[in-house]
Short mmCIF file of C-alpha atoms in Angstrom, two decimals:
data_model
loop_
_atom_site.label_atom_id
_atom_site.label_comp_id
_atom_site.label_asym_id
_atom_site.label_seq_id
_atom_site.Cartn_x
_atom_site.Cartn_y
_atom_site.Cartn_z
CA GLY A 1 65.74 71.71 112.24
CA VAL A 2 68.64 70.31 114.37
CA VAL A 3 69.60 71.55 117.68
CA VAL A 4 72.05 70.67 120.50
CA GLU A 5 70.23 70.09 123.62
CA ASN A 6 72.01 69.06 126.79
CA ALA A 7 74.92 67.79 124.66
CA SER A 8 72.52 65.35 122.70
CA ILE A 9 71.40 65.96 119.17
CA ILE A 10 67.79 66.36 118.58
CA ALA A 11 66.22 66.32 115.09
CA THR A 12 62.88 67.30 113.88
CA GLY A 13 61.19 68.50 110.74
CA MET A 14 60.04 67.50 107.20
CA ARG A 15 63.49 66.65 105.89
CA ALA A 16 64.28 64.47 108.94
CA LYS A 17 64.70 61.25 106.89
CA VAL A 18 68.10 59.54 105.95
CA HIS A 19 70.24 62.63 107.03
CA ILE A 20 68.81 63.19 110.29
CA VAL A 21 68.96 59.50 111.51
CA ASP A 22 66.04 57.34 112.59
CA LYS A 23 67.46 54.94 110.03
CA SER A 24 64.28 54.79 108.15
CA GLU A 25 62.68 56.78 105.25
CA THR A 26 59.78 57.77 107.43
CA ARG A 27 59.42 61.62 108.06
CA LEU A 28 59.51 62.40 111.77
CA LYS A 29 56.39 63.84 113.35
CA GLN A 30 58.15 64.36 116.63
CA LEU A 31 61.59 65.08 118.27
CA VAL A 32 63.81 62.03 118.03
CA GLN A 33 67.15 61.69 119.50
CA ILE A 34 69.88 60.78 117.16
CA PHE A 35 70.90 57.06 117.14
CA GLY A 36 74.39 56.14 118.14
CA ASP A 37 76.88 57.57 120.78
CA ASN A 38 74.72 60.74 121.06
CA ILE A 39 76.28 62.58 123.92
CA ASN A 40 78.94 65.42 124.25
CA TRP A 41 78.05 67.19 121.03
CA THR A 42 79.33 70.93 120.97
CA ASP A 43 78.32 71.95 117.42
CA ILE A 44 75.95 70.73 114.76
CA GLN A 45 75.27 72.00 111.21
CA THR A 46 72.93 70.95 108.40
CA ASN A 47 71.89 72.07 105.10
CA ASN A 48 69.05 71.71 102.62
CA MET A 49 70.98 69.15 100.57
CA GLY A 50 70.67 66.44 103.24
CA GLN A 51 73.98 66.74 104.64
CA THR A 52 74.87 66.84 108.38
CA ALA A 53 77.87 67.20 110.41
CA GLY A 54 78.72 67.54 114.20
CA LEU A 55 81.60 68.15 116.40
CA LYS A 56 81.95 66.44 119.74
CA SER A 57 83.82 67.58 122.97
CA ASP A 58 86.69 65.15 122.30
CA ASN A 59 87.47 67.14 119.03
CA THR A 60 86.06 64.41 116.68
CA LEU A 61 84.11 65.36 113.66
CA TRP A 62 81.11 63.07 112.45
CA VAL A 63 79.21 63.26 109.25
CA TRP A 64 76.05 61.68 107.89
CA GLY A 65 73.35 62.09 105.05
CA ARG A 66 73.99 62.92 101.44
CA GLY A 67 77.45 61.90 100.08
CA THR A 68 77.01 62.21 96.47
CA LYS A 69 80.22 64.27 95.90
CA GLY A 70 82.39 62.48 98.39
CA GLN A 71 81.71 65.06 101.15
CA LEU A 72 81.26 62.24 103.69
CA MET A 73 84.51 60.62 102.79
CA HIS A 74 82.95 57.15 102.85
CA THR A 75 81.99 56.61 99.18
CA GLY A 76 80.24 53.39 98.38
CA GLN A 77 79.30 52.54 101.92
CA ASN A 78 75.77 52.27 103.36
CA GLY A 79 73.98 53.37 100.12
CA PRO A 80 74.47 54.77 96.81
CA ASP A 81 77.06 57.56 96.34
CA GLY A 82 78.34 57.26 99.91
CA HIS A 83 75.16 58.27 101.70
CA ARG A 84 75.20 57.34 105.44
CA SER A 85 71.95 56.93 107.56
CA SER A 86 73.80 57.30 110.87
CA PRO A 87 76.93 59.28 112.11
CA ILE A 88 80.38 58.07 111.00
CA GLN A 89 83.46 59.65 112.24
CA VAL A 90 85.74 61.63 109.79
CA GLY A 91 88.98 59.42 109.76
CA SER A 92 90.48 59.03 113.40
CA TYR A 93 91.06 62.69 113.82
CA THR A 94 90.81 63.90 117.47
CA ASN A 95 92.08 67.30 117.00
CA ILE A 96 89.43 69.34 115.00
CA THR A 97 88.53 72.58 116.44
CA ASP A 98 86.06 74.12 114.02
CA PHE A 99 84.07 73.14 110.98
CA CYS A 100 81.47 74.24 108.23
CA ILE A 101 79.40 72.58 105.59
CA GLY A 102 78.39 74.05 102.36
CA ASN A 103 76.85 72.75 99.08
CA GLU A 104 78.17 69.15 99.27
CA THR A 105 81.35 70.37 100.84
CA ILE A 106 82.83 70.15 104.21
CA LEU A 107 85.89 72.11 105.71
CA TRP A 108 87.44 72.00 108.99
CA ILE A 109 90.32 73.46 111.10
CA ASN A 110 92.53 71.39 113.50
CA THR A 111 94.54 72.25 116.54
CA SER A 112 97.70 72.73 114.39
CA GLY A 113 95.97 75.54 112.66
CA GLU A 114 95.54 73.55 109.22
CA LEU A 115 92.63 73.89 107.11
CA TRP A 116 91.15 70.81 105.46
CA ALA A 117 88.25 69.98 103.04
CA ALA A 118 86.42 67.30 101.19
CA GLY A 119 83.55 67.06 98.80
CA ASN A 120 82.34 69.00 95.76
CA ASN A 121 84.97 71.46 94.03
CA ASN A 122 83.44 72.21 90.69
CA VAL A 123 83.78 75.87 91.05
CA GLY A 124 86.91 75.93 93.30
CA GLU A 125 85.12 75.87 96.65
CA LEU A 126 87.82 73.61 98.15
CA ALA A 127 90.59 76.02 97.30
CA GLN A 128 92.80 73.42 95.42
CA ASN A 129 93.69 75.64 92.45
CA ASN A 130 91.57 72.98 90.33
CA ASN A 131 88.04 71.84 89.95
CA ALA A 132 88.45 68.12 91.04
CA ASN A 133 86.19 66.82 93.54
CA PHE A 134 87.68 65.04 96.68
CA SER A 135 86.33 62.12 98.52
CA SER A 136 89.10 62.03 100.97
CA PRO A 137 90.42 64.72 103.27
CA ILE A 138 92.54 67.26 101.27
CA GLN A 139 94.66 70.02 103.04
CA ILE A 140 94.18 73.63 101.96
CA HIS A 141 97.84 74.73 101.66
CA GLY A 142 97.32 78.29 100.31
CA GLY A 143 97.33 80.69 103.30
CA GLY A 144 99.59 78.77 105.80
CA THR A 145 98.72 76.98 109.00
CA THR A 146 97.39 79.70 111.28
CA TRP A 147 93.76 79.30 110.70
CA ASN A 148 91.20 80.04 113.55
CA TYR A 149 87.64 80.18 112.39
CA ILE A 150 85.91 78.61 109.25
CA GLY A 151 82.55 79.81 107.86
CA GLY A 152 81.88 78.94 104.44
CA GLY A 153 78.62 79.66 102.35
CA TRP A 154 76.87 77.68 99.70
CA LYS A 155 79.74 77.56 97.20
CA HIS A 156 82.43 79.87 98.60
CA GLY A 157 84.71 79.57 101.50
CA CYS A 158 85.75 82.08 104.26
CA ALA A 159 87.97 81.79 107.14
CA VAL A 160 89.84 83.88 109.76
CA LYS A 161 93.32 83.52 110.87
CA THR A 162 94.81 83.89 114.33
CA ASP A 163 96.36 87.27 113.17
CA GLY A 164 92.91 88.68 112.41
CA THR A 165 93.13 88.44 108.80
CA LEU A 166 90.10 87.11 106.67
CA TRP A 167 90.43 84.95 103.60
CA THR A 168 87.87 83.93 101.02
CA TRP A 169 87.87 81.69 97.90
CA GLY A 170 85.34 80.13 95.40
CA PRO A 171 82.92 81.73 93.09
CA ASN A 172 82.50 85.60 92.99
CA GLN A 173 79.97 86.88 90.41
CA TYR A 174 78.12 88.91 92.99
CA GLY A 175 81.19 90.04 94.91
CA THR A 176 80.77 87.32 97.50
CA LEU A 177 84.41 87.22 98.12
CA GLY A 178 84.77 90.77 99.43
CA LEU A 179 87.66 91.48 97.12
CA ASN A 180 86.28 94.54 95.34
CA ASP A 181 85.87 92.61 92.02
CA ARG A 182 83.78 89.77 90.69
CA THR A 183 86.52 87.37 89.81
CA ALA A 184 86.41 83.84 91.15
CA ARG A 185 89.33 82.49 93.21
CA SER A 186 90.39 78.87 93.62
CA SER A 187 92.81 79.50 96.57
CA PRO A 188 92.44 81.52 99.72
CA THR A 189 92.80 85.30 99.09
CA GLN A 190 92.92 87.94 101.74
CA VAL A 191 90.05 90.39 102.17
CA PRO A 192 91.17 93.80 102.88
CA GLY A 193 91.02 94.91 106.50
CA THR A 194 92.28 93.69 109.84
CA ASN A 195 90.92 92.63 113.29
CA TRP A 196 88.40 90.14 111.88
CA TYR A 197 86.93 87.98 114.54
CA ASP A 198 84.45 85.67 113.01
CA VAL A 199 82.82 84.91 109.68
CA ALA A 200 79.80 83.20 108.12
CA GLY A 201 78.39 82.63 104.63
CA ASN A 202 75.20 81.97 103.14
CA TYR A 203 74.07 81.44 99.41
CA TRP A 204 75.77 84.48 97.71
CA ALA A 205 76.70 86.60 100.72
CA THR A 206 79.17 86.82 103.56
CA ILE A 207 78.82 88.37 107.04
CA ALA A 208 81.62 89.10 109.31
CA THR A 209 82.37 90.68 112.72
CA LYS A 210 85.51 92.38 113.80
CA THR A 211 87.34 92.35 117.31
CA ASP A 212 85.68 95.93 117.94
CA GLY A 213 82.19 94.49 117.87
CA THR A 214 81.32 96.00 114.30
CA LEU A 215 79.46 93.91 111.85
CA TRP A 216 80.22 93.91 108.14
CA SER A 217 78.46 92.26 105.03
CA TRP A 218 78.99 91.95 101.38
CA GLY A 219 77.74 90.00 98.31
CA LEU A 220 74.19 89.64 97.18
CA ALA A 221 70.90 90.66 98.76
CA ASN A 222 68.39 89.34 96.42
CA GLY A 223 65.15 90.99 97.38
CA GLU A 224 64.98 90.15 101.12
CA GLY A 225 67.63 92.73 102.50
CA GLY A 226 70.00 89.92 103.67
CA LEU A 227 72.95 92.33 103.73
CA GLY A 228 71.48 94.47 106.47
CA GLN A 229 72.15 97.58 104.43
CA ASN A 230 68.82 99.04 104.55
CA GLN A 231 68.19 97.87 100.87
CA ALA A 232 66.19 94.71 99.77
CA SER A 233 68.17 94.32 96.67
CA ILE A 234 71.85 95.26 96.41
CA SER A 235 75.31 93.65 95.40
CA ILE A 236 78.32 94.88 97.28
CA SER A 237 81.88 93.57 96.35
CA SER A 238 83.77 94.90 99.29
CA PRO A 239 83.16 94.74 103.07
CA THR A 240 80.59 97.26 104.23
CA GLN A 241 79.74 97.97 107.73
CA ILE A 242 76.38 97.31 109.01
CA PRO A 243 75.19 100.12 111.46
CA GLY A 244 75.65 99.34 115.21
CA THR A 245 77.99 97.69 117.36
CA TRP A 246 77.30 93.91 118.08
CA GLY A 247 79.83 92.43 120.30
CA THR A 248 82.08 89.38 119.76
CA ASN A 249 80.54 86.84 122.26
#
């Protein structure tokens, strides 16, 4: 696992090798503070593909770990396929406000409300209207420049705008995009409804909150009840409210 503790990144666990930074291939048996300039972290995300990214309070974004599809934007440096064993800054950007990582992808929003991406795009997860991978930052133009929160899943993207609208893109065979169909999208497409507040995705599902504190889900629950709809296995292709009120903080 990876946590932010007193503004420093701490890493532990069986996968804490190259992508969680002790600059060796030895599995960590205790907490190890990440090497480098390790203060002022405000957010940290990792996945089971060995990719990690973190945001600092100065609005810089840092990446490390697996870089096979160009998601670290440093191809050919410090190992095969662009792998990195210590954090490296994404460009010289100092205006990043939110980010998420998926399956060999990374997406982020800047202070101008622009949405950017890099990495694996074989099923349209970078919203470029094509299936080409990108090893350098590429702006997502569909949907304008008023993005507020980003919360992509394993292969799909989802983001909320400042006007409270929710947009999704990527594969959709289980209704993961919440568009009341199972057709893939390679550019941002608006989800029905308004007043969306925040959103997050997992393997084939999406969970979102609204400003009234209600919680909604759609996509696939494959035997574990992950959609919160009182059914272990279910596929829903449009936003469905989870009973209760959950707040927005």
